[in-house]
Amino acid sequence: MKRLVASSLVVVVSVASFACAKKEAPAPVDAPAPLELPTTAAAPSATTTSSAPPPDAAASWITDLVVGKGAEATGGKKVTVHYTLWLEKNMKQLESSHDRNKPKSFRLGAGQVIRGWDLGVEGMKVGGKRKLLVPPQLGYGGAGAPPSIPGNATLVFEIELLDVKP
């Protein structure tokens, strides 16, 4: 009987010790360096924070609606796109190149447009269509682009890649 009680006590103490043991905390991960926004006004507009993911969320803010089959947009190439822009806060459409029947052309990665476009268009193929949920850090930041885009606005773009040139 004493052995049974002693054995039971050892089991209870072992289980309690294991259950109360502290788990090792994972090693800290260095935060990515803050992004520098291009100083340009040559980009589509809109912005207000809410459900947009952080810029380091591994492209979770990019959704392919149609995967193109043509030439791929890569850094340094001149791309031509059609786009529509909404403020994410109220889904108010601010502008659309379709309405003007005038696509937008820019050199990818050269800072001619907001950082969200440089990152979000890269890798698209001609004929493709993407939805970008651009957080303020990749859009117009705290300053916004008055009067239509308030500071810290999250932007929603639908972008169609029309052409890629060297």
PDB file of C-alpha atoms in Angstrom, residues 22-153:
ATOM      1  CA  LYS A  22       7.638  27.345 -18.538  1.00  0.00           C
ATOM      2  CA  LYS A  23       7.945  26.939 -22.262  1.00  0.00           C
ATOM      3  CA  GLU A  24      10.944  28.556 -23.911  1.00  0.00           C
ATOM      4  CA  ALA A  25      10.022  31.748 -25.679  1.00  0.00           C
ATOM      5  CA  PRO A  26      10.852  31.760 -29.387  1.00  0.00           C
ATOM      6  CA  ALA A  27      13.895  33.738 -30.379  1.00  0.00           C
ATOM      7  CA  PRO A  28      13.014  37.356 -31.220  1.00  0.00           C
ATOM      8  CA  VAL A  29      12.798  38.199 -34.899  1.00  0.00           C
ATOM      9  CA  ASP A  30      14.250  41.468 -36.121  1.00  0.00           C
ATOM     10  CA  ALA A  31      11.549  43.796 -37.403  1.00  0.00           C
ATOM     11  CA  PRO A  32      11.876  44.825 -41.043  1.00  0.00           C
ATOM     12  CA  ALA A  33      13.291  48.254 -41.708  1.00  0.00           C
ATOM     13  CA  PRO A  34      10.649  50.931 -42.275  1.00  0.00           C
ATOM     14  CA  LEU A  35       9.753  51.481 -45.906  1.00  0.00           C
ATOM     15  CA  GLU A  36      10.611  54.749 -47.567  1.00  0.00           C
ATOM     16  CA  LEU A  37       7.798  56.126 -49.687  1.00  0.00           C
ATOM     17  CA  PRO A  38       8.710  57.643 -53.019  1.00  0.00           C
ATOM     18  CA  THR A  39       8.387  61.395 -53.230  1.00  0.00           C
ATOM     19  CA  THR A  40       6.184  61.552 -56.269  1.00  0.00           C
ATOM     20  CA  ALA A  41       2.730  62.738 -57.088  1.00  0.00           C
ATOM     21  CA  ALA A  42       2.459  60.604 -60.227  1.00  0.00           C
ATOM     22  CA  ALA A  43       0.256  57.868 -58.789  1.00  0.00           C
ATOM     23  CA  PRO A  44      -3.378  56.956 -58.288  1.00  0.00           C
ATOM     24  CA  SER A  45      -5.007  58.260 -55.140  1.00  0.00           C
ATOM     25  CA  ALA A  46      -6.827  57.278 -51.853  1.00  0.00           C
ATOM     26  CA  THR A  47      -6.168  56.126 -48.209  1.00  0.00           C
ATOM     27  CA  THR A  48      -7.622  55.427 -44.628  1.00  0.00           C
ATOM     28  CA  THR A  49      -6.521  52.744 -42.205  1.00  0.00           C
ATOM     29  CA  SER A  50      -8.587  49.757 -41.172  1.00  0.00           C
ATOM     30  CA  SER A  51      -8.303  46.142 -42.218  1.00  0.00           C
ATOM     31  CA  ALA A  52      -5.268  46.388 -44.475  1.00  0.00           C
ATOM     32  CA  PRO A  53      -2.453  44.037 -43.514  1.00  0.00           C
ATOM     33  CA  PRO A  54       0.977  45.328 -42.558  1.00  0.00           C
ATOM     34  CA  PRO A  55       3.396  45.693 -45.467  1.00  0.00           C
ATOM     35  CA  ASP A  56       5.506  42.796 -44.161  1.00  0.00           C
ATOM     36  CA  ALA A  57       2.577  40.366 -44.368  1.00  0.00           C
ATOM     37  CA  ALA A  58       4.223  38.513 -47.257  1.00  0.00           C
ATOM     38  CA  ALA A  59       2.018  39.826 -50.025  1.00  0.00           C
ATOM     39  CA  SER A  60      -1.236  38.939 -48.263  1.00  0.00           C
ATOM     40  CA  TRP A  61      -2.458  42.312 -49.536  1.00  0.00           C
ATOM     41  CA  ILE A  62      -2.167  41.131 -53.161  1.00  0.00           C
ATOM     42  CA  THR A  63      -4.891  38.992 -54.767  1.00  0.00           C
ATOM     43  CA  ASP A  64      -4.692  37.706 -58.325  1.00  0.00           C
ATOM     44  CA  LEU A  65      -8.138  37.971 -59.911  1.00  0.00           C
ATOM     45  CA  VAL A  66      -6.943  36.821 -63.354  1.00  0.00           C
ATOM     46  CA  VAL A  67      -3.486  35.373 -64.005  1.00  0.00           C
ATOM     47  CA  GLY A  68      -2.106  36.727 -67.264  1.00  0.00           C
ATOM     48  CA  LYS A  69      -0.255  34.708 -69.870  1.00  0.00           C
ATOM     49  CA  GLY A  70       1.853  37.424 -71.519  1.00  0.00           C
ATOM     50  CA  ALA A  71       5.160  39.126 -70.694  1.00  0.00           C
ATOM     51  CA  GLU A  72       6.067  39.437 -66.999  1.00  0.00           C
ATOM     52  CA  ALA A  73       6.411  42.791 -65.234  1.00  0.00           C
ATOM     53  CA  THR A  74       9.837  42.974 -63.602  1.00  0.00           C
ATOM     54  CA  GLY A  75      11.882  45.792 -62.113  1.00  0.00           C
ATOM     55  CA  GLY A  76      13.138  48.387 -64.577  1.00  0.00           C
ATOM     56  CA  LYS A  77      10.595  47.582 -67.281  1.00  0.00           C
ATOM     57  CA  LYS A  78       7.999  50.073 -68.501  1.00  0.00           C
ATOM     58  CA  VAL A  79       4.510  48.818 -67.694  1.00  0.00           C
ATOM     59  CA  THR A  80       1.110  50.079 -68.795  1.00  0.00           C
ATOM     60  CA  VAL A  81      -1.941  49.421 -66.629  1.00  0.00           C
ATOM     61  CA  HIS A  82      -5.602  50.237 -66.327  1.00  0.00           C
ATOM     62  CA  TYR A  83      -6.716  50.763 -62.727  1.00  0.00           C
ATOM     63  CA  THR A  84      -9.615  51.693 -60.506  1.00  0.00           C
ATOM     64  CA  LEU A  85      -9.060  53.160 -57.036  1.00  0.00           C
ATOM     65  CA  TRP A  86     -11.318  53.121 -53.978  1.00  0.00           C
ATOM     66  CA  LEU A  87     -10.867  54.281 -50.382  1.00  0.00           C
ATOM     67  CA  GLU A  88     -11.055  51.120 -48.291  1.00  0.00           C
ATOM     68  CA  LYS A  89     -12.796  52.946 -45.434  1.00  0.00           C
ATOM     69  CA  ASN A  90     -16.021  53.567 -47.354  1.00  0.00           C
ATOM     70  CA  MET A  91     -15.294  51.924 -50.744  1.00  0.00           C
ATOM     71  CA  LYS A  92     -15.813  55.279 -52.430  1.00  0.00           C
ATOM     72  CA  GLN A  93     -14.377  55.156 -55.947  1.00  0.00           C
ATOM     73  CA  LEU A  94     -11.910  58.001 -56.376  1.00  0.00           C
ATOM     74  CA  GLU A  95     -10.701  57.488 -59.908  1.00  0.00           C
ATOM     75  CA  SER A  96     -10.387  55.075 -62.778  1.00  0.00           C
ATOM     76  CA  SER A  97      -8.230  55.090 -65.878  1.00  0.00           C
ATOM     77  CA  HIS A  98     -11.104  53.261 -67.588  1.00  0.00           C
ATOM     78  CA  ASP A  99     -13.353  56.315 -67.109  1.00  0.00           C
ATOM     79  CA  ARG A 100     -10.776  58.500 -68.856  1.00  0.00           C
ATOM     80  CA  ASN A 101      -9.897  55.758 -71.357  1.00  0.00           C
ATOM     81  CA  LYS A 102      -6.270  56.598 -70.574  1.00  0.00           C
ATOM     82  CA  PRO A 103      -4.055  53.840 -69.115  1.00  0.00           C
ATOM     83  CA  LYS A 104      -1.145  54.710 -66.800  1.00  0.00           C
ATOM     84  CA  SER A 105       2.460  53.907 -67.822  1.00  0.00           C
ATOM     85  CA  PHE A 106       5.458  53.922 -65.483  1.00  0.00           C
ATOM     86  CA  ARG A 107       8.873  52.325 -64.985  1.00  0.00           C
ATOM     87  CA  LEU A 108       8.465  49.527 -62.441  1.00  0.00           C
ATOM     88  CA  GLY A 109      10.587  49.950 -59.309  1.00  0.00           C
ATOM     89  CA  ALA A 110      11.728  53.484 -60.178  1.00  0.00           C
ATOM     90  CA  GLY A 111       9.590  55.245 -57.545  1.00  0.00           C
ATOM     91  CA  GLN A 112       7.377  56.926 -60.142  1.00  0.00           C
ATOM     92  CA  VAL A 113       4.274  55.628 -58.352  1.00  0.00           C
ATOM     93  CA  ILE A 114       3.400  54.659 -54.783  1.00  0.00           C
ATOM     94  CA  ARG A 115       5.439  51.786 -53.339  1.00  0.00           C
ATOM     95  CA  GLY A 116       2.316  49.597 -53.214  1.00  0.00           C
ATOM     96  CA  TRP A 117       2.112  49.744 -57.000  1.00  0.00           C
ATOM     97  CA  ASP A 118       5.814  48.976 -57.520  1.00  0.00           C
ATOM     98  CA  LEU A 119       5.500  45.929 -55.255  1.00  0.00           C
ATOM     99  CA  GLY A 120       1.992  44.915 -56.293  1.00  0.00           C
ATOM    100  CA  VAL A 121       2.479  45.023 -60.072  1.00  0.00           C
ATOM    101  CA  GLU A 122       5.818  43.191 -60.045  1.00  0.00           C
ATOM    102  CA  GLY A 123       5.382  39.594 -61.161  1.00  0.00           C
ATOM    103  CA  MET A 124       2.111  40.211 -63.002  1.00  0.00           C
ATOM    104  CA  LYS A 125       1.834  39.009 -66.586  1.00  0.00           C
ATOM    105  CA  VAL A 126       0.154  40.894 -69.427  1.00  0.00           C
ATOM    106  CA  GLY A 127      -3.559  40.119 -69.383  1.00  0.00           C
ATOM    107  CA  GLY A 128      -3.538  39.667 -65.604  1.00  0.00           C
ATOM    108  CA  LYS A 129      -5.725  41.502 -63.125  1.00  0.00           C
ATOM    109  CA  ARG A 130      -4.927  42.056 -59.431  1.00  0.00           C
ATOM    110  CA  LYS A 131      -6.614  43.527 -56.407  1.00  0.00           C
ATOM    111  CA  LEU A 132      -4.249  45.414 -54.100  1.00  0.00           C
ATOM    112  CA  LEU A 133      -5.226  46.347 -50.543  1.00  0.00           C
ATOM    113  CA  VAL A 134      -2.510  48.965 -50.026  1.00  0.00           C
ATOM    114  CA  PRO A 135      -1.765  49.959 -46.411  1.00  0.00           C
ATOM    115  CA  PRO A 136      -0.812  53.596 -45.719  1.00  0.00           C
ATOM    116  CA  GLN A 137       2.895  52.706 -45.403  1.00  0.00           C
ATOM    117  CA  LEU A 138       2.869  51.612 -49.055  1.00  0.00           C
ATOM    118  CA  GLY A 139       0.510  54.367 -50.201  1.00  0.00           C
ATOM    119  CA  TYR A 140       0.485  58.018 -49.209  1.00  0.00           C
ATOM    120  CA  GLY A 141       1.286  57.591 -45.500  1.00  0.00           C
ATOM    121  CA  GLY A 142       0.194  60.068 -42.846  1.00  0.00           C
ATOM    122  CA  ALA A 143       0.185  63.007 -45.257  1.00  0.00           C
ATOM    123  CA  GLY A 144      -2.317  61.489 -47.670  1.00  0.00           C
ATOM    124  CA  ALA A 145      -2.898  63.166 -51.023  1.00  0.00           C
ATOM    125  CA  PRO A 146      -5.420  65.945 -50.323  1.00  0.00           C
ATOM    126  CA  PRO A 147      -8.129  66.627 -51.048  1.00  0.00           C
ATOM    127  CA  SER A 148      -9.310  63.135 -52.055  1.00  0.00           C
ATOM    128  CA  ILE A 149      -7.013  60.906 -50.002  1.00  0.00           C
ATOM    129  CA  PRO A 150      -6.868  61.505 -46.254  1.00  0.00           C
ATOM    130  CA  GLY A 151      -3.770  60.740 -44.213  1.00  0.00           C
ATOM    131  CA  ASN A 152      -3.276  57.117 -43.139  1.00  0.00           C
ATOM    132  CA  ALA A 153      -5.768  55.858 -45.710  1.00  0.00           C
TER     133      ALA A 153
END
